[in-house]
Amino acid sequence: YDPTEMTSVSHKIRRVGRFDWELARKAVEVNRPTRLAVNGIDYLDFADKGATNISSLSSGAQDFIALLEERFGQTVHFLGTGPSLREIIDCKAKQPNRALFSKVVTAR
């Protein structure tokens, strides 16, 4: 399996930048969120691609989530582990091993 991701228009290899802690701090300060949603957790470790359970994430991803919560004083509620709606973890669900969307609902 090739984890290379291509851009949708130019079909070039997608590049992922480093997480900008200062920019994130400013965004939290300005927007004052009550909870956090983090997308792209699978970019920290490809083994996290498609994960649907927070406990199955790599230790690096779990450490990153804990650091986000500590630095910003907000809990992470949702994690994106891939592009599909099935690849979103609802961290605060009563059944923590359940993905946020167990099935995709399509418009008629």
PDB file of C-alpha atoms in Angstrom:
ATOM      1  CA  TYR A   1       0.000   0.000   0.000  1.00  0.00           C
ATOM      2  CA  ASP A   2       1.363   3.416  -0.982  1.00  0.00           C
ATOM      3  CA  PRO A   3       0.507   6.093   1.630  1.00  0.00           C
ATOM      4  CA  THR A   4       1.366   8.937  -0.786  1.00  0.00           C
ATOM      5  CA  GLU A   5      -1.536  11.351  -1.012  1.00  0.00           C
ATOM      6  CA  MET A   6      -2.111  13.460  -4.125  1.00  0.00           C
ATOM      7  CA  THR A   7      -3.711  16.893  -4.356  1.00  0.00           C
ATOM      8  CA  SER A   8      -7.115  16.925  -6.019  1.00  0.00           C
ATOM      9  CA  VAL A   9      -6.510  19.541  -8.740  1.00  0.00           C
ATOM     10  CA  SER A  10      -2.844  19.493  -9.709  1.00  0.00           C
ATOM     11  CA  HIS A  11      -2.293  15.820  -8.761  1.00  0.00           C
ATOM     12  CA  LYS A  12       0.983  16.657  -7.041  1.00  0.00           C
ATOM     13  CA  ILE A  13       2.167  14.911  -3.894  1.00  0.00           C
ATOM     14  CA  ARG A  14       0.456  16.483  -0.869  1.00  0.00           C
ATOM     15  CA  ARG A  15       2.902  17.995   1.574  1.00  0.00           C
ATOM     16  CA  VAL A  16       2.088  18.220   5.264  1.00  0.00           C
ATOM     17  CA  GLY A  17       3.569  21.018   7.357  1.00  0.00           C
ATOM     18  CA  ARG A  18       4.618  20.920  10.982  1.00  0.00           C
ATOM     19  CA  PHE A  19       2.039  21.638  13.657  1.00  0.00           C
ATOM     20  CA  ASP A  20       2.239  25.321  14.584  1.00  0.00           C
ATOM     21  CA  TRP A  21       1.728  25.509  18.359  1.00  0.00           C
ATOM     22  CA  GLU A  22       1.710  29.322  18.407  1.00  0.00           C
ATOM     23  CA  LEU A  23      -0.899  29.554  15.649  1.00  0.00           C
ATOM     24  CA  ALA A  24      -3.039  26.952  17.424  1.00  0.00           C
ATOM     25  CA  ARG A  25      -2.687  28.865  20.706  1.00  0.00           C
ATOM     26  CA  LYS A  26      -3.855  32.071  19.013  1.00  0.00           C
ATOM     27  CA  ALA A  27      -6.795  30.266  17.391  1.00  0.00           C
ATOM     28  CA  VAL A  28      -7.892  28.865  20.762  1.00  0.00           C
ATOM     29  CA  GLU A  29      -7.457  32.276  22.387  1.00  0.00           C
ATOM     30  CA  VAL A  30      -9.538  34.077  19.737  1.00  0.00           C
ATOM     31  CA  ASN A  31     -12.236  31.435  19.182  1.00  0.00           C
ATOM     32  CA  ARG A  32     -12.547  30.154  22.785  1.00  0.00           C
ATOM     33  CA  PRO A  33     -13.706  26.650  21.826  1.00  0.00           C
ATOM     34  CA  THR A  34     -15.492  24.423  24.297  1.00  0.00           C
ATOM     35  CA  ARG A  35     -13.909  21.316  22.780  1.00  0.00           C
ATOM     36  CA  LEU A  36     -11.312  20.464  20.167  1.00  0.00           C
ATOM     37  CA  ALA A  37     -11.474  18.500  16.932  1.00  0.00           C
ATOM     38  CA  VAL A  38      -8.190  17.369  15.421  1.00  0.00           C
ATOM     39  CA  ASN A  39      -7.841  16.157  11.871  1.00  0.00           C
ATOM     40  CA  GLY A  40      -4.829  14.425  10.357  1.00  0.00           C
ATOM     41  CA  ILE A  41      -3.828  12.250  13.312  1.00  0.00           C
ATOM     42  CA  ASP A  42      -2.796   9.625  10.745  1.00  0.00           C
ATOM     43  CA  TYR A  43      -0.028  11.986   9.593  1.00  0.00           C
ATOM     44  CA  LEU A  44       1.738  11.545  12.942  1.00  0.00           C
ATOM     45  CA  ASP A  45       2.029   7.797  12.368  1.00  0.00           C
ATOM     46  CA  PHE A  46       0.658   5.986   9.326  1.00  0.00           C
ATOM     47  CA  ALA A  47      -0.269   3.078  11.629  1.00  0.00           C
ATOM     48  CA  ASP A  48      -3.089   5.340  12.922  1.00  0.00           C
ATOM     49  CA  LYS A  49      -4.722   5.548   9.465  1.00  0.00           C
ATOM     50  CA  GLY A  50      -8.366   4.564   9.735  1.00  0.00           C
ATOM     51  CA  ALA A  51      -8.309   3.961  13.492  1.00  0.00           C
ATOM     52  CA  THR A  52     -11.763   4.004  15.095  1.00  0.00           C
ATOM     53  CA  ASN A  53     -10.706   3.609  18.720  1.00  0.00           C
ATOM     54  CA  ILE A  54      -8.626   6.106  20.678  1.00  0.00           C
ATOM     55  CA  SER A  55      -6.926   3.323  22.628  1.00  0.00           C
ATOM     56  CA  SER A  56      -5.645   1.790  19.381  1.00  0.00           C
ATOM     57  CA  LEU A  57      -3.765   4.964  18.395  1.00  0.00           C
ATOM     58  CA  SER A  58       0.020   5.000  18.560  1.00  0.00           C
ATOM     59  CA  SER A  59       1.673   6.275  21.725  1.00  0.00           C
ATOM     60  CA  GLY A  60       2.909   9.311  19.770  1.00  0.00           C
ATOM     61  CA  ALA A  61      -0.654  10.240  18.768  1.00  0.00           C
ATOM     62  CA  GLN A  62      -1.934   9.715  22.304  1.00  0.00           C
ATOM     63  CA  ASP A  63       0.898  11.862  23.694  1.00  0.00           C
ATOM     64  CA  PHE A  64       0.111  14.604  21.151  1.00  0.00           C
ATOM     65  CA  ILE A  65      -3.580  14.589  22.152  1.00  0.00           C
ATOM     66  CA  ALA A  66      -2.670  14.777  25.845  1.00  0.00           C
ATOM     67  CA  LEU A  67      -0.309  17.682  25.150  1.00  0.00           C
ATOM     68  CA  LEU A  68      -3.017  19.554  23.200  1.00  0.00           C
ATOM     69  CA  GLU A  69      -5.432  19.166  26.092  1.00  0.00           C
ATOM     70  CA  GLU A  70      -2.815  20.242  28.626  1.00  0.00           C
ATOM     71  CA  ARG A  71      -1.625  23.308  26.702  1.00  0.00           C
ATOM     72  CA  PHE A  72      -5.052  24.580  25.674  1.00  0.00           C
ATOM     73  CA  GLY A  73      -7.159  23.520  28.653  1.00  0.00           C
ATOM     74  CA  GLN A  74      -9.800  21.920  26.426  1.00  0.00           C
ATOM     75  CA  THR A  75     -10.602  18.292  25.784  1.00  0.00           C
ATOM     76  CA  VAL A  76     -10.202  16.719  22.383  1.00  0.00           C
ATOM     77  CA  HIS A  77     -13.607  15.317  21.428  1.00  0.00           C
ATOM     78  CA  PHE A  78     -13.110  14.325  17.796  1.00  0.00           C
ATOM     79  CA  LEU A  79     -10.133  12.879  15.932  1.00  0.00           C
ATOM     80  CA  GLY A  80      -9.806  12.447  12.184  1.00  0.00           C
ATOM     81  CA  THR A  81      -7.698   9.452  11.206  1.00  0.00           C
ATOM     82  CA  GLY A  82      -8.360   9.587   7.464  1.00  0.00           C
ATOM     83  CA  PRO A  83     -10.499  11.227   4.777  1.00  0.00           C
ATOM     84  CA  SER A  84     -13.622   9.092   5.251  1.00  0.00           C
ATOM     85  CA  LEU A  85     -16.464   9.897   7.642  1.00  0.00           C
ATOM     86  CA  ARG A  86     -15.880   6.415   9.067  1.00  0.00           C
ATOM     87  CA  GLU A  87     -12.411   7.552  10.111  1.00  0.00           C
ATOM     88  CA  ILE A  88     -13.521   9.947  12.851  1.00  0.00           C
ATOM     89  CA  ILE A  89     -13.187   8.961  16.484  1.00  0.00           C
ATOM     90  CA  ASP A  90     -15.681  10.338  18.990  1.00  0.00           C
ATOM     91  CA  CYS A  91     -13.383  10.372  22.031  1.00  0.00           C
ATOM     92  CA  LYS A  92     -16.158  11.116  24.512  1.00  0.00           C
ATOM     93  CA  ALA A  93     -18.711   8.565  23.285  1.00  0.00           C
ATOM     94  CA  LYS A  94     -20.266   6.306  25.921  1.00  0.00           C
ATOM     95  CA  GLN A  95     -18.793   3.419  23.963  1.00  0.00           C
ATOM     96  CA  PRO A  96     -15.260   4.750  23.318  1.00  0.00           C
ATOM     97  CA  ASN A  97     -14.411   2.119  20.715  1.00  0.00           C
ATOM     98  CA  ARG A  98     -17.223   3.277  18.435  1.00  0.00           C
ATOM     99  CA  ALA A  99     -16.470   5.505  15.455  1.00  0.00           C
ATOM    100  CA  LEU A 100     -18.498   8.707  15.234  1.00  0.00           C
ATOM    101  CA  PHE A 101     -20.160   7.565  12.031  1.00  0.00           C
ATOM    102  CA  SER A 102     -20.667   3.834  11.926  1.00  0.00           C
ATOM    103  CA  LYS A 103     -22.323   4.146   8.541  1.00  0.00           C
ATOM    104  CA  VAL A 104     -22.391   6.939   6.032  1.00  0.00           C
ATOM    105  CA  VAL A 105     -25.783   8.508   5.363  1.00  0.00           C
ATOM    106  CA  THR A 106     -26.279   9.585   1.781  1.00  0.00           C
ATOM    107  CA  ALA A 107     -28.687  12.229   0.546  1.00  0.00           C
ATOM    108  CA  ARG A 108     -31.553  11.050  -1.609  1.00  0.00           C
TER     109      ARG A 108
END
